[in-house]
CSV table of C-alpha atoms in Angstrom, one decimal:
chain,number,residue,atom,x,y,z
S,1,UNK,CA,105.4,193.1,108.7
S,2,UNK,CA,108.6,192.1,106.8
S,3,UNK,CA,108.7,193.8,103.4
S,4,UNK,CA,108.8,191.8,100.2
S,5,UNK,CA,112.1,192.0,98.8
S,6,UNK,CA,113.2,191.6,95.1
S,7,UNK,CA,114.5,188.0,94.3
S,8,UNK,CA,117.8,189.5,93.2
S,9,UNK,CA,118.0,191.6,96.7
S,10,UNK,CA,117.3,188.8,98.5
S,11,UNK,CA,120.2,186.5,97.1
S,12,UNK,CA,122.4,189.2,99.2
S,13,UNK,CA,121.6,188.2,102.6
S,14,UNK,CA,120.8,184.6,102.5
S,15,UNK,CA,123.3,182.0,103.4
S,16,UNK,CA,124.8,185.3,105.7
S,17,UNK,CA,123.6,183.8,109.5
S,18,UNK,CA,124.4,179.2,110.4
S,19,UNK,CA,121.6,177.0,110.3
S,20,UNK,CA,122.7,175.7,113.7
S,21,UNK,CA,124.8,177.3,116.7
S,22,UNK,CA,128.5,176.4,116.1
S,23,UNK,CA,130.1,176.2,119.8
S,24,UNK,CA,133.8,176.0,120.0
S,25,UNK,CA,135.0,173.8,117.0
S,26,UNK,CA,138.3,172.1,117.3
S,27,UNK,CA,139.7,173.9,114.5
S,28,UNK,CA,138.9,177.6,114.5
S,29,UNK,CA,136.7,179.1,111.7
S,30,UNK,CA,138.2,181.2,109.3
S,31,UNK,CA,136.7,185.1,109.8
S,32,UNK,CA,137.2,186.9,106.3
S,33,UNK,CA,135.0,189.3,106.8
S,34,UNK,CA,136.2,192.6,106.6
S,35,UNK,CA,133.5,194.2,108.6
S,36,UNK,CA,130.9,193.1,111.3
S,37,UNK,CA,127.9,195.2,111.9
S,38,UNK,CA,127.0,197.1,114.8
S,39,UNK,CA,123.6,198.3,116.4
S,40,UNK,CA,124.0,201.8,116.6
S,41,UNK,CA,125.9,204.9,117.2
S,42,UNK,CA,126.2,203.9,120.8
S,43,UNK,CA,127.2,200.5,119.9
S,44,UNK,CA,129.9,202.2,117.4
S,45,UNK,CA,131.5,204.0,119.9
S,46,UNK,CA,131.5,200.5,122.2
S,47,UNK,CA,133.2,198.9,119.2
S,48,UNK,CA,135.7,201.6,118.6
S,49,UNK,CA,137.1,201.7,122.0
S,50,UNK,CA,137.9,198.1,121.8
S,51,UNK,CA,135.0,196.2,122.9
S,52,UNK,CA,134.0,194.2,120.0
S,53,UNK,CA,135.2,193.3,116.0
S,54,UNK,CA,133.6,196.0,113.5
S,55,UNK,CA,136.7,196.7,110.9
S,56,UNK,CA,139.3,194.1,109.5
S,57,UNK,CA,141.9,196.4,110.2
S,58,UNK,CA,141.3,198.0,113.5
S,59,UNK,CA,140.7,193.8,114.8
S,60,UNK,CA,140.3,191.1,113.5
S,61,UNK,CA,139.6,187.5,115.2
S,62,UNK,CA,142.2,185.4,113.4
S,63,UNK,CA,145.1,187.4,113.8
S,64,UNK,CA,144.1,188.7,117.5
S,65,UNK,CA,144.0,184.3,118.2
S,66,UNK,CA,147.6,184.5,116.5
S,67,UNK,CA,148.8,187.4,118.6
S,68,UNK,CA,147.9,185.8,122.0
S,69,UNK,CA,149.8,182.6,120.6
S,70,UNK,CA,152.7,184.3,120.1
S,71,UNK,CA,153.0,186.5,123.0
S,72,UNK,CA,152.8,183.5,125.3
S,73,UNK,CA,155.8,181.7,123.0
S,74,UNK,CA,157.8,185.2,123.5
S,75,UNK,CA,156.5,185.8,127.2
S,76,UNK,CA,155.6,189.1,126.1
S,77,UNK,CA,152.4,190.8,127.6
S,78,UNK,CA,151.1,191.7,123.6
S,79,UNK,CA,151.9,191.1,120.2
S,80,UNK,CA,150.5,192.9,116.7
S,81,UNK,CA,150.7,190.7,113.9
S,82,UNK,CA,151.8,192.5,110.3
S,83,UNK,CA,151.6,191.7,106.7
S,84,UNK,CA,155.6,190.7,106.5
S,85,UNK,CA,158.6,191.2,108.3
S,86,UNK,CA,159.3,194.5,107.1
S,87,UNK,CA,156.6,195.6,107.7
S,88,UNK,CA,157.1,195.1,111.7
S,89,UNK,CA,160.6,196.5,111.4
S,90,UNK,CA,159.5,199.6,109.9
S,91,UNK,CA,156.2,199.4,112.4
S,92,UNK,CA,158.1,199.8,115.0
S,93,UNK,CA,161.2,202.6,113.9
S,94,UNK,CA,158.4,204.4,112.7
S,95,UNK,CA,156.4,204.5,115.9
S,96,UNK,CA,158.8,204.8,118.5
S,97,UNK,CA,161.7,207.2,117.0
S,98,UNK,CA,161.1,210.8,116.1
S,99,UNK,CA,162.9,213.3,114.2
S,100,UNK,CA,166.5,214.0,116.4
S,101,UNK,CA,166.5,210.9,117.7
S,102,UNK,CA,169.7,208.3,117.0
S,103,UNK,CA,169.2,204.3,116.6
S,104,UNK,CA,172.4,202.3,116.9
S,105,UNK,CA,172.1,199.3,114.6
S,106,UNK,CA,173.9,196.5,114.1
S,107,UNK,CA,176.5,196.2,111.4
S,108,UNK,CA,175.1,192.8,110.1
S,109,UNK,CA,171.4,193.0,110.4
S,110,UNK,CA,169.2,192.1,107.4
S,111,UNK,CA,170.5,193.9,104.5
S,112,UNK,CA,167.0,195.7,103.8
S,113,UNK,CA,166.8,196.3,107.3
S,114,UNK,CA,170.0,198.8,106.9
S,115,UNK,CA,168.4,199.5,103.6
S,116,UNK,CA,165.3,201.1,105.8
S,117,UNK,CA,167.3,202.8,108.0
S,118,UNK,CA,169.4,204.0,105.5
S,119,UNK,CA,167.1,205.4,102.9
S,120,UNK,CA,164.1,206.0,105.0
S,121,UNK,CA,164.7,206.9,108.5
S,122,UNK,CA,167.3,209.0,107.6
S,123,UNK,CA,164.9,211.5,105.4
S,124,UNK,CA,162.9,211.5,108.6
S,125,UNK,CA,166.1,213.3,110.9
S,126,UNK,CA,166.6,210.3,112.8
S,127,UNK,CA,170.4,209.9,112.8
S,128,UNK,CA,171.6,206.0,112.1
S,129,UNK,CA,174.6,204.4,113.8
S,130,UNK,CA,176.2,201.4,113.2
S,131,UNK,CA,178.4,199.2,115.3
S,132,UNK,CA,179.9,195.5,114.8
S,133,UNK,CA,177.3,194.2,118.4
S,134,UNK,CA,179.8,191.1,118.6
S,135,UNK,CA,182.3,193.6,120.3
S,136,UNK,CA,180.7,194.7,123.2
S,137,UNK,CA,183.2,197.9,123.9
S,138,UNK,CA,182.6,198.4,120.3
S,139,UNK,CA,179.1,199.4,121.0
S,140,UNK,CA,179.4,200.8,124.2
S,141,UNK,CA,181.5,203.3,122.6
S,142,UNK,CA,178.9,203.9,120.0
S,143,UNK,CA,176.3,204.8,122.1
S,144,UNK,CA,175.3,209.1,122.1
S,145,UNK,CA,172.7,210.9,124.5
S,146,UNK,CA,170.5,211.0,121.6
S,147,UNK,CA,170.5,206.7,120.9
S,148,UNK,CA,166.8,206.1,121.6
S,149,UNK,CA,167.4,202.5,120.6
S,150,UNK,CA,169.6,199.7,120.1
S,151,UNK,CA,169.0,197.6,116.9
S,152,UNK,CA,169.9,193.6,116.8
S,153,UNK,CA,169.5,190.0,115.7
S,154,UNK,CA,171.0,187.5,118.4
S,155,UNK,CA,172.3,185.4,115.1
S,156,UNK,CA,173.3,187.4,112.5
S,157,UNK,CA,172.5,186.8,108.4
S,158,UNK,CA,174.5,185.4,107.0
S,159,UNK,CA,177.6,184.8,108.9
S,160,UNK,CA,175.9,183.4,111.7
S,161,UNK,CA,177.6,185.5,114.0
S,162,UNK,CA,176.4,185.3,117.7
S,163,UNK,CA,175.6,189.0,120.1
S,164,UNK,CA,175.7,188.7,123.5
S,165,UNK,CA,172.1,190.2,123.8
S,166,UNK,CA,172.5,190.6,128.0
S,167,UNK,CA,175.5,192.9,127.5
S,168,UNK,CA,173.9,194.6,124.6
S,169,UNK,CA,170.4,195.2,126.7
S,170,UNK,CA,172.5,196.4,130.1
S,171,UNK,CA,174.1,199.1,128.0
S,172,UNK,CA,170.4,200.0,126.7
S,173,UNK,CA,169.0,200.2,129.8
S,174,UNK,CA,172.3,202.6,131.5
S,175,UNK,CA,171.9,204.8,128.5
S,176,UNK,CA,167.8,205.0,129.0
S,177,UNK,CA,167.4,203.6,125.6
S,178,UNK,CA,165.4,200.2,124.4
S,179,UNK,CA,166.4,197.3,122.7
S,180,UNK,CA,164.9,195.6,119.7
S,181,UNK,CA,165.6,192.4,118.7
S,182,UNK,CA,165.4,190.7,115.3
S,183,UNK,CA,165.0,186.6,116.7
S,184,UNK,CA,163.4,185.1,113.3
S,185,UNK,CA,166.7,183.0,113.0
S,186,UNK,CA,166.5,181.7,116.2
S,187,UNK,CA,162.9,181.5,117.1
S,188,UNK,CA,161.3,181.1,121.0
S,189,UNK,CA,162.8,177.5,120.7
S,190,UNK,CA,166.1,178.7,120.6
S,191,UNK,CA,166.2,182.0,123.2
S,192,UNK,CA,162.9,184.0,124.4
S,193,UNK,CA,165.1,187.9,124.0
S,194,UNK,CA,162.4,189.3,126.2
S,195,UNK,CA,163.6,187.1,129.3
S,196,UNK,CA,167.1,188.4,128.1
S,197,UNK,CA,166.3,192.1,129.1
S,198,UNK,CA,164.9,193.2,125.3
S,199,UNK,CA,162.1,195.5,125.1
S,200,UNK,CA,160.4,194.6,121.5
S,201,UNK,CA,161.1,191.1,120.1
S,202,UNK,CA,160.6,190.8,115.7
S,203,UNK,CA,159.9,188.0,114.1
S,204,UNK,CA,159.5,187.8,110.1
S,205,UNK,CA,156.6,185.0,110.7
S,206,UNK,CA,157.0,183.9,106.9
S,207,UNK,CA,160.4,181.7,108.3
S,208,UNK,CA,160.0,179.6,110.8
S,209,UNK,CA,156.7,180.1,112.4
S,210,UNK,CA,154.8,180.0,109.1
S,211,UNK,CA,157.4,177.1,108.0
S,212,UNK,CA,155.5,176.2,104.9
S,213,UNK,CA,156.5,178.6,102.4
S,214,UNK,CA,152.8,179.6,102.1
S,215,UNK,CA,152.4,182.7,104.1
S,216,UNK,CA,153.9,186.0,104.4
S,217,UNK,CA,153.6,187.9,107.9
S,218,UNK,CA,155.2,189.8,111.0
S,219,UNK,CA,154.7,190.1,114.7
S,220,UNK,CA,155.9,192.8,117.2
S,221,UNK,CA,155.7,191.4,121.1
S,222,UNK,CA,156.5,193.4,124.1
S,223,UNK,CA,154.8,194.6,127.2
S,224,UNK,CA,151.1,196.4,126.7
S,225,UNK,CA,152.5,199.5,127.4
S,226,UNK,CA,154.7,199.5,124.4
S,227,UNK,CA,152.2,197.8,122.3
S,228,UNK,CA,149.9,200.6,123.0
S,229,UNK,CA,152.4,203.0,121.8
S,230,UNK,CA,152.7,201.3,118.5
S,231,UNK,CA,149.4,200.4,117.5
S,232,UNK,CA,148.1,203.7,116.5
S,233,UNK,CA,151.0,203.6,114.0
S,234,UNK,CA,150.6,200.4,113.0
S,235,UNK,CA,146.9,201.0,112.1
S,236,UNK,CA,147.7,203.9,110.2
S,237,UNK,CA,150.2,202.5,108.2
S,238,UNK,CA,147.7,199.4,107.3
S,239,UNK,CA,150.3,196.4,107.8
S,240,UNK,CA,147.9,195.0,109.1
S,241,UNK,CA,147.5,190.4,108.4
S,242,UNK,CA,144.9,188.9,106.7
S,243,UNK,CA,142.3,186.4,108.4
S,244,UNK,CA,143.8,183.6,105.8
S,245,UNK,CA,147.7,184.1,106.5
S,246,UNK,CA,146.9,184.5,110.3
S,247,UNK,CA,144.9,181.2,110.4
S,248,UNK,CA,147.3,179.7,108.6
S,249,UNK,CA,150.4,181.1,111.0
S,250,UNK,CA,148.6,179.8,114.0
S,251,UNK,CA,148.1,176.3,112.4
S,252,UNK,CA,151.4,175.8,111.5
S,253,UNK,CA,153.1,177.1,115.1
S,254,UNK,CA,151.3,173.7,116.4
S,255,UNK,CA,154.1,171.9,114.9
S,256,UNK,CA,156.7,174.5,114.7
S,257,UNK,CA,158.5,173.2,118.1
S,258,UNK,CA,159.2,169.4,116.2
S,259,UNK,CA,160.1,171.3,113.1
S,260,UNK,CA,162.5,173.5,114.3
S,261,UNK,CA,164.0,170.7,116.6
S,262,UNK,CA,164.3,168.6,114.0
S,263,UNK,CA,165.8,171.5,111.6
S,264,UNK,CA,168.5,172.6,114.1
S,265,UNK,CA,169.6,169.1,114.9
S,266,UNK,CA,170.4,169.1,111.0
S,267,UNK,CA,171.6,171.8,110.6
S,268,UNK,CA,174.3,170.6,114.0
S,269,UNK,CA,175.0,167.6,111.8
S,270,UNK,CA,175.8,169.0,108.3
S,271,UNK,CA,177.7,171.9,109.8
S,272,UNK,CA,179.7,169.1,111.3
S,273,UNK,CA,180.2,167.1,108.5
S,274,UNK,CA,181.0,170.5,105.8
S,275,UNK,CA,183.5,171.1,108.5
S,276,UNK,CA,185.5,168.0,107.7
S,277,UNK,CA,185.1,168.6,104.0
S,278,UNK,CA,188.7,169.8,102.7
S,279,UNK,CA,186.4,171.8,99.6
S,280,UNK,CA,185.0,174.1,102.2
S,281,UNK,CA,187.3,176.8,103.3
S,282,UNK,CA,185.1,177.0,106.5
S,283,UNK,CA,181.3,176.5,108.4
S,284,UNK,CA,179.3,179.1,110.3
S,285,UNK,CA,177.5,177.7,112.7
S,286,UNK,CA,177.5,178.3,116.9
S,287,UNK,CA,178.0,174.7,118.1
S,288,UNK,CA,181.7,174.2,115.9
S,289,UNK,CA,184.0,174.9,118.9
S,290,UNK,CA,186.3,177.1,116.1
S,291,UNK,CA,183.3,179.2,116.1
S,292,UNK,CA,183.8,183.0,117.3
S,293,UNK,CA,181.2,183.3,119.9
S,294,UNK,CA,181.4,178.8,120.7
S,295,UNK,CA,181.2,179.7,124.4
S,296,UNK,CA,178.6,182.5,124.1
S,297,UNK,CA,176.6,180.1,122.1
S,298,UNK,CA,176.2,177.8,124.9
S,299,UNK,CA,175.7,179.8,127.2
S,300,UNK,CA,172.7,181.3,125.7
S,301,UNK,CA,171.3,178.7,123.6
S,302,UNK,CA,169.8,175.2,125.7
S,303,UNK,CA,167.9,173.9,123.4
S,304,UNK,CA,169.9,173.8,119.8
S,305,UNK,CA,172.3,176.6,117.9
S,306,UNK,CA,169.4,177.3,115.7
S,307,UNK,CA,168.4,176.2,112.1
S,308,UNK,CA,170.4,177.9,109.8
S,309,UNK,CA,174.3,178.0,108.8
S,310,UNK,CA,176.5,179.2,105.9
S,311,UNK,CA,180.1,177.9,104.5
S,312,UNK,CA,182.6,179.4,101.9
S,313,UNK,CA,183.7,177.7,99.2
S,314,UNK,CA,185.9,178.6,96.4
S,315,UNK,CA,184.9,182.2,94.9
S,316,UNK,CA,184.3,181.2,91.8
S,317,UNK,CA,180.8,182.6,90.2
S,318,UNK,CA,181.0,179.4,87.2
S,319,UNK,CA,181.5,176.5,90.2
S,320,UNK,CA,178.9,178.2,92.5
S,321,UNK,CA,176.3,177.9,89.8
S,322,UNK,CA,177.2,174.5,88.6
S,323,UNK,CA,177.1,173.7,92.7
S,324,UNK,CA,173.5,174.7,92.5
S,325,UNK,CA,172.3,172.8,89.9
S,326,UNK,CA,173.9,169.7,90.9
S,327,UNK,CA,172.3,169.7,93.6
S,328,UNK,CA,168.5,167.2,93.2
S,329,UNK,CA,166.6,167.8,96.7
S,330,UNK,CA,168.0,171.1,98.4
S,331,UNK,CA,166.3,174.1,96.0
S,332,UNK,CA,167.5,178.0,96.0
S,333,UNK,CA,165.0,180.1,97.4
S,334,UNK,CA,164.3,183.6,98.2
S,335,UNK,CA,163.6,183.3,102.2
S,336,UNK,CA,163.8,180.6,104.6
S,337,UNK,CA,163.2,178.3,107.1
S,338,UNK,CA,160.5,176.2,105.2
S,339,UNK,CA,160.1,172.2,106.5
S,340,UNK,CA,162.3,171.6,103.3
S,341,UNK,CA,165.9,172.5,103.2
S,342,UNK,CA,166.9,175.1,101.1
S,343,UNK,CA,170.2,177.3,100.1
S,344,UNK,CA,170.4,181.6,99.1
S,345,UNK,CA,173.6,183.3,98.0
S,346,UNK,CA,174.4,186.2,100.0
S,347,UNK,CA,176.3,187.8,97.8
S,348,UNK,CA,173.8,187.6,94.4
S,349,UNK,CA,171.0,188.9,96.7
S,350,UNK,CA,172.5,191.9,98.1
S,351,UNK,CA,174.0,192.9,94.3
S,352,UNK,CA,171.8,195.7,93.6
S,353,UNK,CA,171.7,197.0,96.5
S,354,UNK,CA,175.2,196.9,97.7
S,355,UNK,CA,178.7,196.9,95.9
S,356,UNK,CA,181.2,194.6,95.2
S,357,UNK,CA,183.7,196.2,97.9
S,358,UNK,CA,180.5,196.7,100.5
S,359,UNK,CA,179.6,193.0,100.0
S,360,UNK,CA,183.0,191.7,100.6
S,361,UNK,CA,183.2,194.0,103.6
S,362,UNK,CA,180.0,192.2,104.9
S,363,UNK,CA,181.7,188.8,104.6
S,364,UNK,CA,179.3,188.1,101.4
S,365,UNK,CA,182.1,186.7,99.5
S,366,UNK,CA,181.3,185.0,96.3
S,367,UNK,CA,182.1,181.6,97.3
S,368,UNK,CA,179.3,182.1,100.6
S,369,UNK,CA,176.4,179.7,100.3
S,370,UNK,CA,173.6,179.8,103.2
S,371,UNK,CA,171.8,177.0,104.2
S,372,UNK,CA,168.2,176.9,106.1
S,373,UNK,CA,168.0,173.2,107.4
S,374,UNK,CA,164.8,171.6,106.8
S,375,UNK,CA,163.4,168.3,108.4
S,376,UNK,CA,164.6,166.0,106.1
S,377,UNK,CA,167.2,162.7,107.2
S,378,UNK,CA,170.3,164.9,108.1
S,379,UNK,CA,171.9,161.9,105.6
S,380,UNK,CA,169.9,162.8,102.9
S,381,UNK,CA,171.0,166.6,103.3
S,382,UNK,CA,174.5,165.8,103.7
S,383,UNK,CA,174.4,163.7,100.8
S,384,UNK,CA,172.9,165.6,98.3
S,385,UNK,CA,175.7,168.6,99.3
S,386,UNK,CA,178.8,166.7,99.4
S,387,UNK,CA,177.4,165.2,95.9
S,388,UNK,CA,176.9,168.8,94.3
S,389,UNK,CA,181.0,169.8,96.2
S,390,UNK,CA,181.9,167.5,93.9
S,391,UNK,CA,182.4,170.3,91.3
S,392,UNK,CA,185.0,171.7,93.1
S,393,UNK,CA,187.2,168.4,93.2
S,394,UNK,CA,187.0,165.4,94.9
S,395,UNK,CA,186.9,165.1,98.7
């Protein structure tokens, strides 16, 4: 016979089970809780080797329905999902080098990417090397018997330089090491690194793939094998996503393919037309044919030369600001890739933790705008920049 239970007690476990079954709903549920139960010790044991949800951050439904997505856009074999982007970079250093061990990294990764490797690997004992991947000799050259791992992004922030990423992975793999590849700026619309010869393929999901300026998340994709290698750490270390972010990730990938279409055919057409401005001292962007790496870019890009760009105009601090706040649609954000267009300076983000020398050296010259193209009219973005150039004279 059931026990009575006091009215108070009882207001903890109703409304806990549906009134009806709930079979396959067109929009999956949201699981926030952090814990399911099991049966038994027996049942534990099941449910810690794998074989069923018990602990948010061991498994969770939403983000494991958010891996599988993702694995299949990469055609990798397994993804984790993280909190943030970081948080899968340094998932991934963190669990696959050891003390001894070199990385070489490119020279124009994410600036708090070299931040990581400089300030945190490095206490570790894992020695960091750095090359300029556009030149392929360059970091041929760079490569030591102790380079575990080769470090890149196929586009790089913010100069939009291009790597050729099968010459960078065939040196990998005759040196034994792996390859990582940073691909938020182009996305599995632009290349898929993993058919390239990469071993591990980053994405900050808080870009593109969220694409709404609402979520903050990560994913690591690459065989099983490797995933299994990582996931203990990646546990451990707790970067684990929430149910909400993960649900809302996998929601907004089913239109992330007409998004980013849409944003890398704008960003085609203002590069374009910035490129016939005489106030802009030049355009990054792959499909110019003035472009450093033009020929590269079409060789490995089919589908668009991604959704981001940056131009120089005059290096002066006063005009820049007055730029920005002429401008009425495009706002000044701290990330990209949203459905709205939107603009950062390189330089004023990078200020604390780089000098003025370092940042020039890095092409972050004061005059450097970066633009993430939304899905706007490509006329209305155009318009509202060439209005705002007007602070540096007349066209």
């Amino acid at each position: 016979m059931k026990a009575l239970r006091n009215e108070y007690t009882e207001i903890l476990y109703k409304g806990s089970k549906t009134a009806k079954s709930i079979i396959d709903p067109d929009c999956p549920p949201i699981y926030h809780s952090s814990a399911c139960e099991v049966a038994d010790m027996d049942d534990y044991d099941f449910a810690n080797g794998g074989g069923k949800y018990f602990y948010n951050r061991t498994a969770a439904p939403n983000r494991d329905m958010l891996a599988d997505t993702v694995s299949y856009m990469e055609g990798g074999e397994d993804s984790i999902i993280t909190s943030s982007g970081m948080a899968a970079i340094s998932t991934v250093l963190l669990s696959l080098l050891s003390y001894g061990d070199r990385v070489l990294c490119s020279d124009a990764v994410y600036g708090e990417t070299i931040e990581l490797m400089n300030n945190m690997l490095t206490r570790f004992g894992i020695a960091v090397d750095y090359a300029d991947f556009t030149d392929i000799e360059s970091v041929r050259s760079a490569v030591r018997p102790e380079t575990k791992m080769l470090y890149t992004e196929i586009i790089s922030n913010p100069l939009i330089r291009v790597i050729d990423i099968d010459a960078v992975t065939e040196i990998a793999r005759e040196n034994g090491a792996m390859t990582v590849v940073d691909s938020t700026f182009t996305t599995p619309f632009a290349i898929k690194p993993l058919e390239h010869g990469a071993d591990i393929v980053i994405h900050s999901m808080t870009k593109f793939f969220g694409g709404h300026s609402d979520i903050t998340a990560g994913s690591v994709t690459a065989s099983k094998k490797i995933i299994q290698s990582i996931n203990p750490s990646y546990l451990l270390l707790g970067g684990c996503l929430d149910a909400n972010s993960s649900w809302l990730a996998l929601r907004s990938i089913r239109t992330m393919r007409l998004r980013v279409e849409k944003q890398m055919e704008n960003a085609d057409r203002l590069a374009k037309a910035l490129a016939e401005d005489t106030r802009v001292k030049y355009v990054n962007y792959p499909s110019l044919e003035y472009h450093p790496q033009h020929e590269l870019a079409k060789r490995l890009f089919k589908n668009g030369f991604g959704p981001m760009l940056s131009f120089r105009v005059e290096d002066d601090r006063e005009k820049v600001n007055e730029f920005i706040h002429r401008l009425d649609m495009i706002k000044y954000l701290g990330t990209l890739g949203g459905f709205r267009t939107s603009l950062a300076h390189p330089a004023t983000a990078f200020r604390n933790e780089f000098s003025e020398e370092q940042l020039r050296k890095m092409g972050m010259e004061e005059g450097l705008i970066r633009i993430s193209a939304g899905i706007e009219e490509s006329e209305d973005i155009i318009g509202d920049i060439k209005n705002a150039l007007e602070v540096f004279g007349k066209e």
